[in-house]
Short mmCIF file of the N, C-alpha and C atoms (twelve columns), coordinates in Angstrom:
data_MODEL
# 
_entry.id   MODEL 
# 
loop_
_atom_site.group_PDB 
_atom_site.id 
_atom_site.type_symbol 
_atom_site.label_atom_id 
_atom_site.label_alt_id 
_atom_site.label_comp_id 
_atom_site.label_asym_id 
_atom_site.label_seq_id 
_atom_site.Cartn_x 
_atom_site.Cartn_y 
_atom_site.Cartn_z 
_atom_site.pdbx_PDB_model_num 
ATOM 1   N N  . UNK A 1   -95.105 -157.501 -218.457 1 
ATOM 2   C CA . UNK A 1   -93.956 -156.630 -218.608 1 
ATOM 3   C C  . UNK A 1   -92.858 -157.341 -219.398 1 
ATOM 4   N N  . UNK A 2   -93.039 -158.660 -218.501 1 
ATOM 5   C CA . UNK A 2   -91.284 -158.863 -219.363 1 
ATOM 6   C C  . UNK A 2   -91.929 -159.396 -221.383 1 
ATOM 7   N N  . UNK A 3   -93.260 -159.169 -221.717 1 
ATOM 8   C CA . UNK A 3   -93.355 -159.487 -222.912 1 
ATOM 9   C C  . UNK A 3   -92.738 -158.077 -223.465 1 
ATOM 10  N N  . UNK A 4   -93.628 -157.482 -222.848 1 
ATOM 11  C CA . UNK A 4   -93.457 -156.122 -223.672 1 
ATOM 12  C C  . UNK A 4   -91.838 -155.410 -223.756 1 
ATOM 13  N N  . UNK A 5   -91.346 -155.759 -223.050 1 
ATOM 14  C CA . UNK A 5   -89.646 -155.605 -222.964 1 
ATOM 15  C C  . UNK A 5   -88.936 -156.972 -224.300 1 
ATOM 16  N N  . UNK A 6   -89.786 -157.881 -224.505 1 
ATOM 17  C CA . UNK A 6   -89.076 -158.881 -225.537 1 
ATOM 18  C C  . UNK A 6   -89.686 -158.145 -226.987 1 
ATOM 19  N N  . UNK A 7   -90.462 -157.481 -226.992 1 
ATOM 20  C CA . UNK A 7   -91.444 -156.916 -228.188 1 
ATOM 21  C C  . UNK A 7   -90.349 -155.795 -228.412 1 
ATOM 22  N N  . UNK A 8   -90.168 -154.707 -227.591 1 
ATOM 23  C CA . UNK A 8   -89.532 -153.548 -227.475 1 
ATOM 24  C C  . UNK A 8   -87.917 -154.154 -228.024 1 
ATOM 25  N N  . UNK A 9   -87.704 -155.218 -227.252 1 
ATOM 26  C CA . UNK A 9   -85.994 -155.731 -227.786 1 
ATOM 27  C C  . UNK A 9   -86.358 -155.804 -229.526 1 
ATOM 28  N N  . UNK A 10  -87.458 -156.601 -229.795 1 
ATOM 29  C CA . UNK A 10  -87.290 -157.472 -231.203 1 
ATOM 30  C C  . UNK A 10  -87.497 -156.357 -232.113 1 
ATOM 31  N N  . UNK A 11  -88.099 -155.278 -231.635 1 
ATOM 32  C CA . UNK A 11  -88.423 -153.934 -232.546 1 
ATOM 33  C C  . UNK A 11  -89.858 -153.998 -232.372 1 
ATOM 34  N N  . UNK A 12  -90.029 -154.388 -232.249 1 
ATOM 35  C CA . UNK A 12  -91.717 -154.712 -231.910 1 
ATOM 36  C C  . UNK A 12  -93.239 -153.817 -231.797 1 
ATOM 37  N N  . UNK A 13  -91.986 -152.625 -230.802 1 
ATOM 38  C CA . UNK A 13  -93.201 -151.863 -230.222 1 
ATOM 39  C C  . UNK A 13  -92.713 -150.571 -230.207 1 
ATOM 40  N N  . UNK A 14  -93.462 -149.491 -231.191 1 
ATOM 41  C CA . UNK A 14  -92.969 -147.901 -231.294 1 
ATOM 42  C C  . UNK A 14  -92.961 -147.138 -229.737 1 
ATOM 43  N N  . UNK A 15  -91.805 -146.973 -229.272 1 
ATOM 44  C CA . UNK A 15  -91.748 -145.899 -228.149 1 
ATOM 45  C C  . UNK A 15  -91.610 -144.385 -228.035 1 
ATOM 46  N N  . UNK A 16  -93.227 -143.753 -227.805 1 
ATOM 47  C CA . UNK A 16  -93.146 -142.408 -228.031 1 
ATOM 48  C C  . UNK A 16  -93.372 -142.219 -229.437 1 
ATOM 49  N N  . UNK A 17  -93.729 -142.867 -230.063 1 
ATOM 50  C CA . UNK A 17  -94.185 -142.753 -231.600 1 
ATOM 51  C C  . UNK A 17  -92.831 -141.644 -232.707 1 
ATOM 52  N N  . UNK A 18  -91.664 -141.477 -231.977 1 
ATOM 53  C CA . UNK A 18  -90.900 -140.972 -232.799 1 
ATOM 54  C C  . UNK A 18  -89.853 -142.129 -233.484 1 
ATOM 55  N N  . UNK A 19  -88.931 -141.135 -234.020 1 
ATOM 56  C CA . UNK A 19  -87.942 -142.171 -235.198 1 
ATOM 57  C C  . UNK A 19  -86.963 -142.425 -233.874 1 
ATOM 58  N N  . UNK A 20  -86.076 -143.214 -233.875 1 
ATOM 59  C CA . UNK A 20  -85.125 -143.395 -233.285 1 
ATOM 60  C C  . UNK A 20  -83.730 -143.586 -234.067 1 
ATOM 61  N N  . UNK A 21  -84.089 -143.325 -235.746 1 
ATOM 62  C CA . UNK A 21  -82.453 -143.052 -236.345 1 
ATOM 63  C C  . UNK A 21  -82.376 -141.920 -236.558 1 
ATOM 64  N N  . UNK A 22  -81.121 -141.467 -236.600 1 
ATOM 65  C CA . UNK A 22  -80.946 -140.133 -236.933 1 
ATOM 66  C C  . UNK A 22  -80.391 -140.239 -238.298 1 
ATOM 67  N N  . UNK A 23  -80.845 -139.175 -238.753 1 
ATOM 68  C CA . UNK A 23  -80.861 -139.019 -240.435 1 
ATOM 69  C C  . UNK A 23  -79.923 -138.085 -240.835 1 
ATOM 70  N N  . UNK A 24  -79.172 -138.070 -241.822 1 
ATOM 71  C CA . UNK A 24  -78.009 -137.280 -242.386 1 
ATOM 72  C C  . UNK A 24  -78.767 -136.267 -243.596 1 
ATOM 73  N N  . UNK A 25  -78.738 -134.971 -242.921 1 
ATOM 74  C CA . UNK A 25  -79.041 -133.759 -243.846 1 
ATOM 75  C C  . UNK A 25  -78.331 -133.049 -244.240 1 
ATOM 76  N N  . UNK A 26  -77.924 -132.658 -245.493 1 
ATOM 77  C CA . UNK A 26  -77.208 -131.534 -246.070 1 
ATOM 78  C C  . UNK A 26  -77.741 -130.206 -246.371 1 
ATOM 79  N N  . UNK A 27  -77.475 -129.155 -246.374 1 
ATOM 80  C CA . UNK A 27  -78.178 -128.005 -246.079 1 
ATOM 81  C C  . UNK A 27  -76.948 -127.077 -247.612 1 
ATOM 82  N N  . UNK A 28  -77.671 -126.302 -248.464 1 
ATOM 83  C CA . UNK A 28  -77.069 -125.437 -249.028 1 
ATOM 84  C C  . UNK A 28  -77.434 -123.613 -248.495 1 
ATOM 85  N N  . UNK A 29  -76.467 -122.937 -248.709 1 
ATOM 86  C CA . UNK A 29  -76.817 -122.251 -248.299 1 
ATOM 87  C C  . UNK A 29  -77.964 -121.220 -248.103 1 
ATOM 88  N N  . UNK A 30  -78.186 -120.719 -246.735 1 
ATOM 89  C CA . UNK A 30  -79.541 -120.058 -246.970 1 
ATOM 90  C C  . UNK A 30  -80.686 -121.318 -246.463 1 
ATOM 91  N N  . UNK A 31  -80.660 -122.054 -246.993 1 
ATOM 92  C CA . UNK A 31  -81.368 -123.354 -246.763 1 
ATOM 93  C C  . UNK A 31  -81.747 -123.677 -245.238 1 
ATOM 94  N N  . UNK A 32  -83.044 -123.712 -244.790 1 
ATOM 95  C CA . UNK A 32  -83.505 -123.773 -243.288 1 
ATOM 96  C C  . UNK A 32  -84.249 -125.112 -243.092 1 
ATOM 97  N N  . UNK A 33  -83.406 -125.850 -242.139 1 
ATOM 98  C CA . UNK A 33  -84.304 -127.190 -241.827 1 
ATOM 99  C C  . UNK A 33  -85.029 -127.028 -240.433 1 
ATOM 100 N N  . UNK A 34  -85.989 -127.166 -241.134 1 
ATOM 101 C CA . UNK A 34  -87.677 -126.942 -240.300 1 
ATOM 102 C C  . UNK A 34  -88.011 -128.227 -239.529 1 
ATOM 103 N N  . UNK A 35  -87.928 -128.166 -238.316 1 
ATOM 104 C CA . UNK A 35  -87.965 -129.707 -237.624 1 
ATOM 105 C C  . UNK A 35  -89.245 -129.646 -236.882 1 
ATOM 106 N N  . UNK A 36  -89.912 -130.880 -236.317 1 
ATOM 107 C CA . UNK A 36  -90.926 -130.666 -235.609 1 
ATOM 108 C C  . UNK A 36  -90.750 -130.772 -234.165 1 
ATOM 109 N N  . UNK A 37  -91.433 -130.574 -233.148 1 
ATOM 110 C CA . UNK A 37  -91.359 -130.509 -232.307 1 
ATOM 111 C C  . UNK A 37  -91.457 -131.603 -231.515 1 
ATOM 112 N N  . UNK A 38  -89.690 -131.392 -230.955 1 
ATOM 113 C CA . UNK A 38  -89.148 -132.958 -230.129 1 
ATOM 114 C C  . UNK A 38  -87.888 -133.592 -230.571 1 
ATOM 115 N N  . UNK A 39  -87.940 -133.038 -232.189 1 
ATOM 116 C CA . UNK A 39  -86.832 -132.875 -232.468 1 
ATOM 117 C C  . UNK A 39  -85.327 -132.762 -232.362 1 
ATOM 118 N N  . UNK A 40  -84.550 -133.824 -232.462 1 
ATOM 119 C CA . UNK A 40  -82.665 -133.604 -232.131 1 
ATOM 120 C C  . UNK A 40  -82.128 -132.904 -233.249 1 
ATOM 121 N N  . UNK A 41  -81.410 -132.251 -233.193 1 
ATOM 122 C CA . UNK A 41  -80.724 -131.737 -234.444 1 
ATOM 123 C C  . UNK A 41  -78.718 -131.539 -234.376 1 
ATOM 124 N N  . UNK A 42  -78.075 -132.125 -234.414 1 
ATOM 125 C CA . UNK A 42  -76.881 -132.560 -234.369 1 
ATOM 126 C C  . UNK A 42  -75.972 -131.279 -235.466 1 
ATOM 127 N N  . UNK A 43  -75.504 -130.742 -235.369 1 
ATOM 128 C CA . UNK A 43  -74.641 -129.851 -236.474 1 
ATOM 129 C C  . UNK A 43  -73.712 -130.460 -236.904 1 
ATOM 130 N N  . UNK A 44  -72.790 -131.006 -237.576 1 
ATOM 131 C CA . UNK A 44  -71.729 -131.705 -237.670 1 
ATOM 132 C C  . UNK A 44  -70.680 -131.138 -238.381 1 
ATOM 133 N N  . UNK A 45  -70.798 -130.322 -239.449 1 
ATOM 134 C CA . UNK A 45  -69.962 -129.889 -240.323 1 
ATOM 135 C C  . UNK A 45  -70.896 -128.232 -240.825 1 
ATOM 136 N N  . UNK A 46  -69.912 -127.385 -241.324 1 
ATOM 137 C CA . UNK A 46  -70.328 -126.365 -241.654 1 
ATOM 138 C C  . UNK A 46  -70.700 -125.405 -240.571 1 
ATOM 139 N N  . UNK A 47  -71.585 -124.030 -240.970 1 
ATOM 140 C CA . UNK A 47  -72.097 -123.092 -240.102 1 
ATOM 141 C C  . UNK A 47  -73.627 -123.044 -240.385 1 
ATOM 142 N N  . UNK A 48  -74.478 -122.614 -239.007 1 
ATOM 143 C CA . UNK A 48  -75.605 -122.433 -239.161 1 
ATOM 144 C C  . UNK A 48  -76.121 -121.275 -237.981 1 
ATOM 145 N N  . UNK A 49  -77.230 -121.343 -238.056 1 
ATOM 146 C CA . UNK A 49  -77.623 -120.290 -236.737 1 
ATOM 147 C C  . UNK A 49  -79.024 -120.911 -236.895 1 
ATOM 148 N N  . UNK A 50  -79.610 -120.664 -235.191 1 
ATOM 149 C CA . UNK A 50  -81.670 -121.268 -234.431 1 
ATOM 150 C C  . UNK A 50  -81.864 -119.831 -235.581 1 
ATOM 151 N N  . UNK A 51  -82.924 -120.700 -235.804 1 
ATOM 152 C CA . UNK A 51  -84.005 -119.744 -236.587 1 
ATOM 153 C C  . UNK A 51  -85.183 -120.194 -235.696 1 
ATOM 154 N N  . UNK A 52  -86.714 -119.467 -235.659 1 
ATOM 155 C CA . UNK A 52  -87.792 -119.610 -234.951 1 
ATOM 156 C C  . UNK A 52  -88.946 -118.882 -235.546 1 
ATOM 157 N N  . UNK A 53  -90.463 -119.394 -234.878 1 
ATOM 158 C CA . UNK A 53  -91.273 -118.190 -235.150 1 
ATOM 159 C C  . UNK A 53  -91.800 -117.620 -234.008 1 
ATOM 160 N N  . UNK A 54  -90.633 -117.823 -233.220 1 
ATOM 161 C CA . UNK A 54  -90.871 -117.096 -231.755 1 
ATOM 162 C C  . UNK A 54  -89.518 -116.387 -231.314 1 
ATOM 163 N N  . UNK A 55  -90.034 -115.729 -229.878 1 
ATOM 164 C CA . UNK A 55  -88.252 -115.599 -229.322 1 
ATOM 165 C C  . UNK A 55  -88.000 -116.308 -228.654 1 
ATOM 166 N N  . UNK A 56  -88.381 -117.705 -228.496 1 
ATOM 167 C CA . UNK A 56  -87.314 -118.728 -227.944 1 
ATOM 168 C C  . UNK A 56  -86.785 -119.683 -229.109 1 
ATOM 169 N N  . UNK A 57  -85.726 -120.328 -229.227 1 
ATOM 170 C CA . UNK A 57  -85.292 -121.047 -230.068 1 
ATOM 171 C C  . UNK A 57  -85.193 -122.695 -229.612 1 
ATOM 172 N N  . UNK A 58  -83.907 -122.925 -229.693 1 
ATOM 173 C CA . UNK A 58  -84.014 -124.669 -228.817 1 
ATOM 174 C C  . UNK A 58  -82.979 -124.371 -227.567 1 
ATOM 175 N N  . UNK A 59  -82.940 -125.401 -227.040 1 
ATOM 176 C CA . UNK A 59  -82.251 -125.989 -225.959 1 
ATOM 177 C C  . UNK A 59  -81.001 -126.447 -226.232 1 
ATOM 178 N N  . UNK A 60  -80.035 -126.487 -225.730 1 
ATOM 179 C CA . UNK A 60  -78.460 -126.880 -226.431 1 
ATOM 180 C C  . UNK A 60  -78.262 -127.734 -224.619 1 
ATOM 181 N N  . UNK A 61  -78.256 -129.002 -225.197 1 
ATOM 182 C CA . UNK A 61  -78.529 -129.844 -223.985 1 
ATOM 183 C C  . UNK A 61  -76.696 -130.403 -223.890 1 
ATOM 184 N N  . UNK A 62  -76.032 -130.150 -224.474 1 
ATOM 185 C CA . UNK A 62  -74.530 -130.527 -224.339 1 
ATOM 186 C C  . UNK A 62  -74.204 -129.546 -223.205 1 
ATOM 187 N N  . UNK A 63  -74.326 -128.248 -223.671 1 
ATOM 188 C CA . UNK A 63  -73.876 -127.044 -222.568 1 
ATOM 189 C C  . UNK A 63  -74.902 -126.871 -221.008 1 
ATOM 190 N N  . UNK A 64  -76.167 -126.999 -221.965 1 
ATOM 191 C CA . UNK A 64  -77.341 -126.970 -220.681 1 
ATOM 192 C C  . UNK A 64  -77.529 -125.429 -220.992 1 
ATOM 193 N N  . UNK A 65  -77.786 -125.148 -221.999 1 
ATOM 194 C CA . UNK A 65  -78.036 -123.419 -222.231 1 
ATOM 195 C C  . UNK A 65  -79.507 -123.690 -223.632 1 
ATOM 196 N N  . UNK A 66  -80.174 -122.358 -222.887 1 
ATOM 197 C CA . UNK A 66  -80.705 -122.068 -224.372 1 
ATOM 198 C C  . UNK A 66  -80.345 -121.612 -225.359 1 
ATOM 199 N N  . UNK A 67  -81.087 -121.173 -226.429 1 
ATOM 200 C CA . UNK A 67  -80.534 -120.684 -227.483 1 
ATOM 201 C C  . UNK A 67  -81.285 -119.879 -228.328 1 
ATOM 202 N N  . UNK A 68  -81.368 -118.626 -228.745 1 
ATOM 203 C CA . UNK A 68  -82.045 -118.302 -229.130 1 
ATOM 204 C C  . UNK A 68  -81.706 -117.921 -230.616 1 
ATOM 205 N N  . UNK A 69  -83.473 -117.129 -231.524 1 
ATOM 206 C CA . UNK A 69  -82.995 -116.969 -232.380 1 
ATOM 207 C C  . UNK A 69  -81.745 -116.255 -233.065 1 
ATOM 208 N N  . UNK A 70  -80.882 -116.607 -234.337 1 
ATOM 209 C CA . UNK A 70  -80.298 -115.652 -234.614 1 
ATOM 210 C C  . UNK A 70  -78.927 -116.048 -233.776 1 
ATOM 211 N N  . UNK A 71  -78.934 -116.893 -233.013 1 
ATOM 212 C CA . UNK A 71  -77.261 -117.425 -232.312 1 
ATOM 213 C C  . UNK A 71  -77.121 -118.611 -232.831 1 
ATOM 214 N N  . UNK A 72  -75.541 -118.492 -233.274 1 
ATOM 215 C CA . UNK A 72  -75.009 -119.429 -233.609 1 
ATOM 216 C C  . UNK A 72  -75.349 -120.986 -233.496 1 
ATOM 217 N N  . UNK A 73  -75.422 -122.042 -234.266 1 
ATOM 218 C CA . UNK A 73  -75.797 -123.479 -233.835 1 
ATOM 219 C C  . UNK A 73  -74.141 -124.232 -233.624 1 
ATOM 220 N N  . UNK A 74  -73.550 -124.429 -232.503 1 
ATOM 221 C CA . UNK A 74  -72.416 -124.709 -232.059 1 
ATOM 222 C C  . UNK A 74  -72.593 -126.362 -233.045 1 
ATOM 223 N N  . UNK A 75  -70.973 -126.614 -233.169 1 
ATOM 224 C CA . UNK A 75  -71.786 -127.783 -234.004 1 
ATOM 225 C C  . UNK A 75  -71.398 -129.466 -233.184 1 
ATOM 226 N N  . UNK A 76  -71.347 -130.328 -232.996 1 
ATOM 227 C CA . UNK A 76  -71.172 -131.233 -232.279 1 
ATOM 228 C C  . UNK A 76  -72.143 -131.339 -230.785 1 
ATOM 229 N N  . UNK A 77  -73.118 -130.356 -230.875 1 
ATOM 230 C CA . UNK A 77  -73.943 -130.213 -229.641 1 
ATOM 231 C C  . UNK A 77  -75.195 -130.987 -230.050 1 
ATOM 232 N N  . UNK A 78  -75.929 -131.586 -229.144 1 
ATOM 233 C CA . UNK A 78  -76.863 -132.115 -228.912 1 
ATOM 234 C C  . UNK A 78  -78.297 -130.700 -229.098 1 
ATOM 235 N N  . UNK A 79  -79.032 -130.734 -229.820 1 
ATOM 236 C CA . UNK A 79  -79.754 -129.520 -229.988 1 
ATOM 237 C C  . UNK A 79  -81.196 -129.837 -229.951 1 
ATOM 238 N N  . UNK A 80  -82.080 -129.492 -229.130 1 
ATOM 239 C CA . UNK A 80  -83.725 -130.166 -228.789 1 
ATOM 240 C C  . UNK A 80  -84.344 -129.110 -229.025 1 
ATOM 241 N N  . UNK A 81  -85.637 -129.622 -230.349 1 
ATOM 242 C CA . UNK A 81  -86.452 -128.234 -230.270 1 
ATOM 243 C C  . UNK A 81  -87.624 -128.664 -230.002 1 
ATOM 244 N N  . UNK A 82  -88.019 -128.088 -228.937 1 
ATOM 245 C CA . UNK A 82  -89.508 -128.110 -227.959 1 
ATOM 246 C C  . UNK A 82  -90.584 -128.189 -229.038 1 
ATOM 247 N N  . UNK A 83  -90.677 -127.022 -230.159 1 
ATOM 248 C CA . UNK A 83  -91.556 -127.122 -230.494 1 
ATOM 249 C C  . UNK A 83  -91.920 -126.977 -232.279 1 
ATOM 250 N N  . UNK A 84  -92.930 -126.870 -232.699 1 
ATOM 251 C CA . UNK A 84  -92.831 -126.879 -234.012 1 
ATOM 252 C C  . UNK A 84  -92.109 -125.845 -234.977 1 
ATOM 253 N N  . UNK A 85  -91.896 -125.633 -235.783 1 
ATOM 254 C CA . UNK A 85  -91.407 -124.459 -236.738 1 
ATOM 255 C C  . UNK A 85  -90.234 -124.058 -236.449 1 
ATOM 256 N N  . UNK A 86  -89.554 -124.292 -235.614 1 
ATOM 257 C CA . UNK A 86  -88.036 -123.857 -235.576 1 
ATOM 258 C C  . UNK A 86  -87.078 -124.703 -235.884 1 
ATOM 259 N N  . UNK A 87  -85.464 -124.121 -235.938 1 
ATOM 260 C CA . UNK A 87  -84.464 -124.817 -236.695 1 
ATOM 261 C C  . UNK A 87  -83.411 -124.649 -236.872 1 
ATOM 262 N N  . UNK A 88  -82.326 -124.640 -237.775 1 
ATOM 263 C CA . UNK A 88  -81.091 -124.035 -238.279 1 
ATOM 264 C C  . UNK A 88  -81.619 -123.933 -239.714 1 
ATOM 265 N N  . UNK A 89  -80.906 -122.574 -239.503 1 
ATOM 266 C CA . UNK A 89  -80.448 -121.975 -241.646 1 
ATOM 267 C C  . UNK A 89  -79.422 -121.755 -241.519 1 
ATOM 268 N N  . UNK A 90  -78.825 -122.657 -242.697 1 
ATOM 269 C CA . UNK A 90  -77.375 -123.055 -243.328 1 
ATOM 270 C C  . UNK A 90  -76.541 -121.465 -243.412 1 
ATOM 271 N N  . UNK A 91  -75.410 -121.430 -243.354 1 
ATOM 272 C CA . UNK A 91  -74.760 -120.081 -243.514 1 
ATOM 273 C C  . UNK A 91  -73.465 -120.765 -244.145 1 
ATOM 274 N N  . UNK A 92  -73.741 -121.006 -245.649 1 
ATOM 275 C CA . UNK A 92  -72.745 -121.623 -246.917 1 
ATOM 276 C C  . UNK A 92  -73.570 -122.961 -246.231 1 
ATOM 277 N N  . UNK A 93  -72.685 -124.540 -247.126 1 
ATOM 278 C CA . UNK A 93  -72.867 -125.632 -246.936 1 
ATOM 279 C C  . UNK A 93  -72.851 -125.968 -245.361 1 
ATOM 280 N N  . UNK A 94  -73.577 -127.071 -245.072 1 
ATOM 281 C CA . UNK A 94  -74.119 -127.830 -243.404 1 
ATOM 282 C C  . UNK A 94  -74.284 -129.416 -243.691 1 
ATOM 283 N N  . UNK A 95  -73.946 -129.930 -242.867 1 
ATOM 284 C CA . UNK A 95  -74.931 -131.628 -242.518 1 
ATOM 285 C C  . UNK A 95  -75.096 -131.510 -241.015 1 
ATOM 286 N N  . UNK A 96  -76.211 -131.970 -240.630 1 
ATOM 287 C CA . UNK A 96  -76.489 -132.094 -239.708 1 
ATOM 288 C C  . UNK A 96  -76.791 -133.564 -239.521 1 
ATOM 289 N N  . UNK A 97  -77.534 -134.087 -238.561 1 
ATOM 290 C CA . UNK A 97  -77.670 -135.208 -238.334 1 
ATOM 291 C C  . UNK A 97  -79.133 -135.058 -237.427 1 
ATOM 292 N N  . UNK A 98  -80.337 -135.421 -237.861 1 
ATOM 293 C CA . UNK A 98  -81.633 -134.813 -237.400 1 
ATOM 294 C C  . UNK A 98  -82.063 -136.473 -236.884 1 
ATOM 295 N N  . UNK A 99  -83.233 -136.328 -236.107 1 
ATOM 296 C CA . UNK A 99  -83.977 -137.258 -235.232 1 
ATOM 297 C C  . UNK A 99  -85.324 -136.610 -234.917 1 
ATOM 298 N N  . UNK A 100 -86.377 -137.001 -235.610 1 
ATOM 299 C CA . UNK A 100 -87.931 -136.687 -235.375 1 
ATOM 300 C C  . UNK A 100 -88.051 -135.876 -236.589 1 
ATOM 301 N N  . UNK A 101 -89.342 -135.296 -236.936 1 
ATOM 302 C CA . UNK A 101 -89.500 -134.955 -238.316 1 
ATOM 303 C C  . UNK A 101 -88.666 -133.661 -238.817 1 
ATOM 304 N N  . UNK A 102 -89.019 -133.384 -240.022 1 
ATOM 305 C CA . UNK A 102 -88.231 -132.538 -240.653 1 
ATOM 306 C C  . UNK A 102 -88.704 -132.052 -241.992 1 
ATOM 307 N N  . UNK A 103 -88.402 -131.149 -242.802 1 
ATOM 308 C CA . UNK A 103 -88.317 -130.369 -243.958 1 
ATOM 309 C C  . UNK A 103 -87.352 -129.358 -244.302 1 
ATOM 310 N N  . UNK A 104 -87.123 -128.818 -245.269 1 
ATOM 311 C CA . UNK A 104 -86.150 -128.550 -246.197 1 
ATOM 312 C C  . UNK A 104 -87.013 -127.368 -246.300 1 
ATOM 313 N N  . UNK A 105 -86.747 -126.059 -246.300 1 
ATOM 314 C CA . UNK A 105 -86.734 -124.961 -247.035 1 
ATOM 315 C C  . UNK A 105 -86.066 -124.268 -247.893 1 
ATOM 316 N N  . UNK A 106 -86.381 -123.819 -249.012 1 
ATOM 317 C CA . UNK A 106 -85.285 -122.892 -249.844 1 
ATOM 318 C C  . UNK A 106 -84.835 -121.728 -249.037 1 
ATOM 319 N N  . UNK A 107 -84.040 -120.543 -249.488 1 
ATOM 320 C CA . UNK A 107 -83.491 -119.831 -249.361 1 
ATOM 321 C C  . UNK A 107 -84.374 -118.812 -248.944 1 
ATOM 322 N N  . UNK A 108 -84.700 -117.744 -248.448 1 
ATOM 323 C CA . UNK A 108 -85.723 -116.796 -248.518 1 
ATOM 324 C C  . UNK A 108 -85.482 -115.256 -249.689 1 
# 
C-alpha cells in the first residue's frame, strides 16, 4: 500500500483511467460540446443549455438537482454527465472548463 500511495503521489499510477486536468473550452455559437460519460463540465462565462440523446440530461452536483434537456446550464456549477452523448450548446460565445473526454460540434 504505502508503495502504491508513493507511485500515486509521484504521478505514477492512472486513477480510474480518466484526466484529472480540466481543460479550457470555448464554444461559438450554436456550437455543442459532446462529452463522454463521467464527464465534469464547469460553465464559466457566457450562456448555454444540457443538450442529450435522451430525456435525462446531467446532474448539477453544486445544487444537488438534475437537469434536463433544453434547461439552462447555470454557470459556476459543478455539472456530471453520467453518460455518453450529452452536453451544453453554446447560446452566442461560452468557455467552459471540461474534465474527461470531449468533442466539438458545429452548429446544426
Amino acid at each position: 500500500v504505502d508503495e502504491a500511495i508513493r507511485k500515486l503521489a509521484a504521478g505514477g499510477i492512472a486513477v480510474g483511467g480518466g484526466q484529472a486536468e480540466l481543460k479550457i473550452v470555448t464554444l461559438n455559437d450554436g456550437e455543442r460540446l459532446v462529452v463522454g460519460g463521467g464527464a465534469e463540465v464547469i460553465l464559466r462565462s457566457g450562456k448555454a443549455e444540457i443538450f442529450s440523446d435522451s430525456p435525462e440530461g446531467a446532474s448539477d452536483l453544486t445544487d444537488g438537482e438534475d437537469l434536463r434537456p433544453g434547461k439552462a446550464a447555470p454557470r459556476n456549477h459543478l455539472l456530471l454527465f453520467p453518460r455518453d452523448n450529452r452536453g451544453i450548446k453554446a447560446q452566442g460565445s461560452a468557455i467552459a472548463l471540461v474534465r474527461g473526454s470531449y468533442s466539438i460540434l458545429p452548429p446544426e
